[in-house]
Amino acid sequence: MYPIAATEQLSPNVTRLVVEAPRIAQIRQPGQFVIVRLGPGAERIPLTIADTDPEAGTITLIIQSVGKSTTDLVALRPGEAITDVAGPLGSATELIETGHAVCVGGGVGTAVILPIAQELARRGVRVTSIIGGRSREWVILEPELAASSDVIACTDDGSYGRPGFVTQALEDVLAAGDVDAVYAVGPVPMMKAVSELTRGFAVPTTVSLNAIMVDGTGMCGGCRVTVGGKTHYACVDGPEFDGHQVDFAELADRLTTYRSFEQAALAKAEACKIPALAVKADKATVDKATVEPTR
Ligand code: NAD
Ligand code: FES
């Protein structure tokens, strides 16, 4: 069992969950993720680890509630627990050691950018973070990113920061000619647009692919993506890849595979008012907790 230590709502549908997972907190590296299962019979959900506190033994997950499973997860409160947290999974982000990096976060993808920006800054790299949301209340983690980078916040409707998409701000930063690497995480159209833009400036670009995942160990093939004309599995070969090589059209198409099932499950849960699968974290259960699977 993995007890919830704290929760915080960051935007209308994005929540920060701080979860007790001491072994994962000690060994996780930026870019890695966990697969959580709220309770018996619940869906397995891959979530990037946004932050860790090894001393407190906690990991931070930032979750966008889009379906029944994620709605159940963000309904958890301190004292309740998640049954399974498997990880850390995936490869750590390959980061530059010197120069100027630009981290681009779209919506909840900003949560994935945060640990990358923090680690780049720790290495002495100059970091510019460009983060975007539909409007002011959808811009998340600006204070946390400001601690390790220069932040340019953008809103689609111009209600806060620079008006327009993150790509418009990125184009201006790239035009200065001193950018050594770009790391971009967000909606697929955003990562595609960022990669097309940086290709013109010949700037290496890393994107994090939010492919559908089931086992997270390279066995099921659910997270198959095409990069550089070859098949890769996002869970074990990624989730980060060279944005200039990714087949974004295929990724976008595969992400729609279960959409009608997800919509039906959410509608059914709302109609039946099915309660969340929250599990109380009693001490005896926590003491008998299984070891987190790692790879
Ligand atoms: P959103 O649709 O509100 O977009 C966020 C920002 O991205 C916008 O404000 C804009 O600046 C930029 N953007 C969107 N479309 C763009 C385009 N066509 N060109 C240029 N910029 C564009 O984001 P949301 O609702 O928060 O959704 C976040 C998405 O990120 C979800 O689809 C989620 O699956 C995905 N995600 C991906 C990862 C990952 O690892 N790749 C992790 C978390 C979330
Ligand atoms: Fe099954 Fe990657 S999630 S192969």
CSV table of C-alpha atoms in Angstrom, one decimal, residues 4-253:
chain,number,residue,atom,x,y,z
A,4,ILE,CA,-1.3,9.6,0.3
A,5,ALA,CA,0.8,12.2,2.2
A,6,ALA,CA,-0.8,15.4,0.6
A,7,THR,CA,-2.9,16.6,-2.2
A,8,GLU,CA,-3.3,20.0,-4.0
A,9,GLN,CA,-5.4,21.1,-6.9
A,10,LEU,CA,-3.2,23.0,-9.4
A,11,SER,CA,-5.7,23.8,-12.1
A,12,PRO,CA,-9.4,23.0,-12.8
A,13,ASN,CA,-8.5,19.4,-13.7
A,14,VAL,CA,-4.9,18.9,-12.5
A,15,THR,CA,-4.0,17.7,-9.1
A,16,ARG,CA,-0.7,17.1,-7.2
A,17,LEU,CA,-0.6,13.9,-5.2
A,18,VAL,CA,2.3,13.3,-2.8
A,19,VAL,CA,2.6,9.6,-2.3
A,20,GLU,CA,4.7,7.6,0.3
A,21,ALA,CA,7.0,5.4,-1.8
A,22,PRO,CA,10.4,5.4,-0.1
A,23,ARG,CA,12.3,3.0,-2.3
A,24,ILE,CA,11.1,4.7,-5.5
A,25,ALA,CA,12.0,8.1,-4.0
A,26,GLN,CA,15.5,7.0,-3.4
A,27,ILE,CA,16.4,5.7,-6.9
A,28,ARG,CA,14.2,7.6,-9.4
A,29,GLN,CA,15.8,9.8,-12.1
A,30,PRO,CA,14.2,12.6,-14.1
A,31,GLY,CA,12.1,11.3,-17.0
A,32,GLN,CA,11.1,8.0,-15.3
A,33,PHE,CA,7.5,7.1,-14.5
A,34,VAL,CA,5.4,4.7,-12.4
A,35,ILE,CA,2.4,2.7,-13.2
A,36,VAL,CA,-0.3,3.0,-10.5
A,37,ARG,CA,-3.3,0.8,-9.8
A,38,LEU,CA,-5.7,2.4,-7.3
A,39,GLY,CA,-7.3,-0.8,-6.1
A,40,PRO,CA,-8.3,-4.3,-7.2
A,41,GLY,CA,-9.8,-4.2,-10.7
A,42,ALA,CA,-8.7,-0.6,-11.3
A,43,GLU,CA,-7.0,0.5,-14.5
A,44,ARG,CA,-3.2,0.7,-14.6
A,45,ILE,CA,-2.2,4.3,-15.2
A,46,PRO,CA,1.3,5.5,-16.2
A,47,LEU,CA,2.4,8.7,-14.5
A,48,THR,CA,5.7,10.6,-14.8
A,49,ILE,CA,7.3,11.2,-11.4
A,50,ALA,CA,7.3,15.0,-11.2
A,51,ASP,CA,9.4,15.2,-8.0
A,52,THR,CA,10.8,13.2,-5.1
A,53,ASP,CA,11.8,13.8,-1.6
A,54,PRO,CA,14.1,10.9,-0.7
A,55,GLU,CA,14.4,12.0,3.0
A,56,ALA,CA,10.6,12.1,3.4
A,57,GLY,CA,10.3,9.0,1.3
A,58,THR,CA,7.7,10.6,-1.1
A,59,ILE,CA,7.2,10.9,-4.8
A,60,THR,CA,5.0,13.6,-6.4
A,61,LEU,CA,2.5,12.7,-9.2
A,62,ILE,CA,0.6,15.3,-11.1
A,63,ILE,CA,-2.6,14.0,-12.6
A,64,GLN,CA,-5.0,15.4,-15.1
A,65,SER,CA,-8.5,13.9,-14.5
A,66,VAL,CA,-9.8,12.9,-17.9
A,67,GLY,CA,-11.7,9.6,-17.2
A,68,LYS,CA,-13.1,7.5,-14.4
A,69,SER,CA,-9.7,6.1,-13.3
A,70,THR,CA,-8.0,9.5,-13.1
A,71,THR,CA,-11.0,11.0,-11.4
A,72,ASP,CA,-10.9,8.3,-8.8
A,73,LEU,CA,-7.2,8.9,-8.2
A,74,VAL,CA,-7.5,12.7,-7.7
A,75,ALA,CA,-10.3,12.1,-5.3
A,76,LEU,CA,-7.9,10.5,-2.8
A,77,ARG,CA,-7.2,12.3,0.4
A,78,PRO,CA,-4.4,12.0,3.0
A,79,GLY,CA,-5.0,8.8,5.0
A,80,GLU,CA,-6.2,6.9,1.9
A,81,ALA,CA,-3.8,4.8,-0.2
A,82,ILE,CA,-3.0,3.5,-3.7
A,83,THR,CA,-2.7,-0.3,-3.8
A,84,ASP,CA,0.1,-0.6,-6.3
A,85,VAL,CA,2.8,1.8,-7.5
A,86,ALA,CA,5.3,0.0,-9.8
A,87,GLY,CA,8.5,1.7,-10.8
A,88,PRO,CA,10.6,3.6,-11.5
A,89,LEU,CA,10.0,2.6,-15.1
A,90,GLY,CA,11.5,3.8,-18.4
A,91,SER,CA,14.8,5.4,-19.2
A,92,ALA,CA,16.2,8.5,-17.5
A,93,THR,CA,16.3,11.7,-19.7
A,94,GLU,CA,19.5,12.2,-21.6
A,95,LEU,CA,20.5,15.7,-20.5
A,96,ILE,CA,23.1,18.1,-21.8
A,97,GLU,CA,25.9,19.1,-19.4
A,98,THR,CA,26.6,22.7,-20.5
A,99,GLY,CA,25.0,25.5,-22.6
A,100,HIS,CA,21.4,26.7,-22.9
A,101,ALA,CA,18.4,24.3,-22.7
A,102,VAL,CA,14.8,25.2,-23.4
A,103,CYS,CA,12.1,23.2,-21.6
A,104,VAL,CA,8.7,23.5,-23.2
A,105,GLY,CA,5.6,22.3,-21.2
A,106,GLY,CA,2.1,22.3,-22.6
A,107,GLY,CA,-0.7,22.0,-20.0
A,108,VAL,CA,-0.2,19.1,-17.6
A,109,GLY,CA,3.0,18.2,-19.6
A,110,THR,CA,4.6,20.9,-17.6
A,111,ALA,CA,4.8,18.4,-14.7
A,112,VAL,CA,7.1,16.2,-16.8
A,113,ILE,CA,9.3,19.2,-17.6
A,114,LEU,CA,9.8,20.3,-14.0
A,115,PRO,CA,12.3,17.5,-12.9
A,116,ILE,CA,14.2,17.9,-16.2
A,117,ALA,CA,14.6,21.7,-15.7
A,118,GLN,CA,15.7,21.1,-12.1
A,119,GLU,CA,18.3,18.5,-13.0
A,120,LEU,CA,19.7,20.7,-15.9
A,121,ALA,CA,20.0,23.6,-13.6
A,122,ARG,CA,21.8,21.4,-11.0
A,123,ARG,CA,24.3,20.6,-13.7
A,124,GLY,CA,25.0,24.2,-14.4
A,125,VAL,CA,23.1,24.4,-17.7
A,126,ARG,CA,21.2,27.7,-18.3
A,127,VAL,CA,17.5,26.8,-18.6
A,128,THR,CA,14.6,28.7,-20.1
A,129,SER,CA,11.2,27.2,-19.4
A,130,ILE,CA,8.3,28.0,-21.7
A,131,ILE,CA,5.0,26.8,-20.3
A,132,GLY,CA,1.5,27.2,-21.7
A,133,GLY,CA,-2.1,26.8,-20.8
A,134,ARG,CA,-5.5,27.6,-22.3
A,135,SER,CA,-5.9,30.5,-19.9
A,136,ARG,CA,-4.5,31.7,-16.6
A,137,GLU,CA,-5.9,28.9,-14.4
A,138,TRP,CA,-4.4,26.2,-16.6
A,139,VAL,CA,-0.8,27.4,-16.2
A,140,ILE,CA,0.8,25.2,-13.6
A,141,LEU,CA,4.1,25.0,-11.6
A,142,GLU,CA,5.4,28.4,-12.6
A,143,PRO,CA,6.8,29.2,-9.1
A,144,GLU,CA,8.5,25.7,-8.9
A,145,LEU,CA,10.1,26.2,-12.4
A,146,ALA,CA,11.1,29.8,-11.6
A,147,ALA,CA,13.4,28.4,-8.8
A,148,SER,CA,15.7,26.8,-11.5
A,149,SER,CA,15.0,28.6,-14.8
A,150,ASP,CA,13.8,31.7,-16.6
A,151,VAL,CA,10.1,31.2,-17.2
A,152,ILE,CA,8.0,32.4,-20.1
A,153,ALA,CA,4.3,31.7,-19.3
A,154,CYS,CA,1.9,31.7,-22.3
A,155,THR,CA,-1.9,31.5,-22.5
A,156,ASP,CA,-3.9,30.7,-25.6
A,157,ASP,CA,-6.4,33.4,-24.7
A,158,GLY,CA,-3.9,36.0,-23.5
A,159,SER,CA,-5.4,36.1,-20.0
A,160,TYR,CA,-1.9,35.7,-18.5
A,161,GLY,CA,1.7,36.1,-19.6
A,162,ARG,CA,2.5,36.0,-23.3
A,163,PRO,CA,-0.6,35.5,-25.6
A,164,GLY,CA,-0.5,32.5,-27.9
A,165,PHE,CA,0.9,29.0,-28.1
A,166,VAL,CA,4.2,28.0,-26.5
A,167,THR,CA,5.7,27.5,-30.0
A,168,GLN,CA,5.4,31.3,-30.7
A,169,ALA,CA,7.6,32.1,-27.7
A,170,LEU,CA,9.9,29.2,-28.6
A,171,GLU,CA,10.5,30.6,-32.0
A,172,ASP,CA,11.7,33.9,-30.6
A,173,VAL,CA,14.0,32.2,-28.1
A,174,LEU,CA,15.4,29.9,-30.9
A,175,ALA,CA,16.0,33.0,-33.1
A,176,ALA,CA,18.6,34.2,-30.6
A,177,GLY,CA,20.8,31.3,-31.9
A,178,ASP,CA,22.2,30.1,-28.6
A,179,VAL,CA,20.0,27.1,-27.8
A,180,ASP,CA,21.7,23.8,-27.5
A,181,ALA,CA,18.8,21.5,-26.7
A,182,VAL,CA,15.0,21.5,-26.4
A,183,TYR,CA,12.9,19.2,-24.2
A,184,ALA,CA,9.2,19.3,-25.0
A,185,VAL,CA,6.3,17.6,-23.2
A,186,GLY,CA,2.6,18.2,-23.7
A,187,PRO,CA,-0.2,17.4,-26.2
A,188,VAL,CA,0.9,15.5,-29.3
A,189,PRO,CA,0.1,18.4,-31.7
A,190,MET,CA,2.3,20.6,-29.5
A,191,MET,CA,5.2,18.2,-29.5
A,192,LYS,CA,4.9,17.8,-33.2
A,193,ALA,CA,4.8,21.6,-33.7
A,194,VAL,CA,7.9,22.1,-31.5
A,195,SER,CA,9.8,19.4,-33.3
A,196,GLU,CA,9.0,20.9,-36.7
A,197,LEU,CA,10.1,24.3,-35.5
A,198,THR,CA,13.4,23.1,-34.0
A,199,ARG,CA,14.2,21.1,-37.1
A,200,GLY,CA,14.5,24.4,-39.0
A,201,PHE,CA,17.0,25.6,-36.4
A,202,ALA,CA,18.9,22.3,-36.2
A,203,VAL,CA,18.4,22.1,-32.5
A,204,PRO,CA,18.3,18.6,-30.9
A,205,THR,CA,14.8,18.0,-29.5
A,206,THR,CA,13.6,15.4,-27.0
A,207,VAL,CA,9.9,14.7,-26.5
A,208,SER,CA,8.1,12.4,-24.0
A,209,LEU,CA,5.6,10.1,-25.6
A,210,ASN,CA,2.4,9.5,-23.7
A,211,ALA,CA,1.6,6.2,-25.5
A,212,ILE,CA,-1.0,3.8,-24.1
A,213,MET,CA,0.7,1.5,-21.6
A,214,VAL,CA,-0.5,-1.7,-19.9
A,215,ASP,CA,2.4,-3.7,-18.3
A,216,GLY,CA,5.2,-1.1,-18.7
A,217,THR,CA,7.8,-3.8,-19.1
A,218,GLY,CA,8.0,-4.3,-22.9
A,219,MET,CA,5.8,-7.4,-23.0
A,220,CYS,CA,2.3,-6.3,-24.2
A,221,GLY,CA,3.2,-4.0,-27.2
A,222,GLY,CA,0.5,-1.5,-26.2
A,223,CYS,CA,3.0,1.4,-26.2
A,224,ARG,CA,4.4,0.7,-29.6
A,225,VAL,CA,5.6,3.9,-31.4
A,226,THR,CA,7.6,4.4,-34.6
A,227,VAL,CA,10.7,6.5,-34.3
A,228,GLY,CA,13.2,6.8,-37.2
A,229,GLY,CA,11.1,4.3,-39.2
A,230,LYS,CA,11.7,1.6,-36.5
A,231,THR,CA,9.3,0.2,-33.9
A,232,HIS,CA,10.1,1.1,-30.3
A,233,TYR,CA,8.3,0.5,-27.0
A,234,ALA,CA,7.8,3.7,-25.1
A,235,CYS,CA,7.8,2.0,-21.7
A,236,VAL,CA,11.3,0.5,-22.0
A,237,ASP,CA,13.0,2.3,-24.9
A,238,GLY,CA,11.6,5.7,-23.8
A,239,PRO,CA,9.4,7.4,-22.9
A,240,GLU,CA,11.7,10.1,-24.4
A,241,PHE,CA,12.7,10.1,-28.0
A,242,ASP,CA,14.3,12.3,-30.7
A,243,GLY,CA,11.3,14.5,-31.7
A,244,HIS,CA,12.7,14.9,-35.2
A,245,GLN,CA,12.3,11.1,-35.7
A,246,VAL,CA,8.9,10.5,-34.2
A,247,ASP,CA,5.8,9.4,-36.3
A,248,PHE,CA,3.4,11.8,-34.5
A,249,ALA,CA,0.5,10.9,-36.8
A,250,GLU,CA,0.6,7.2,-35.8
A,251,LEU,CA,0.9,8.2,-32.1
A,252,ALA,CA,-2.1,10.4,-32.3
A,253,ASP,CA,-4.1,7.7,-34.1
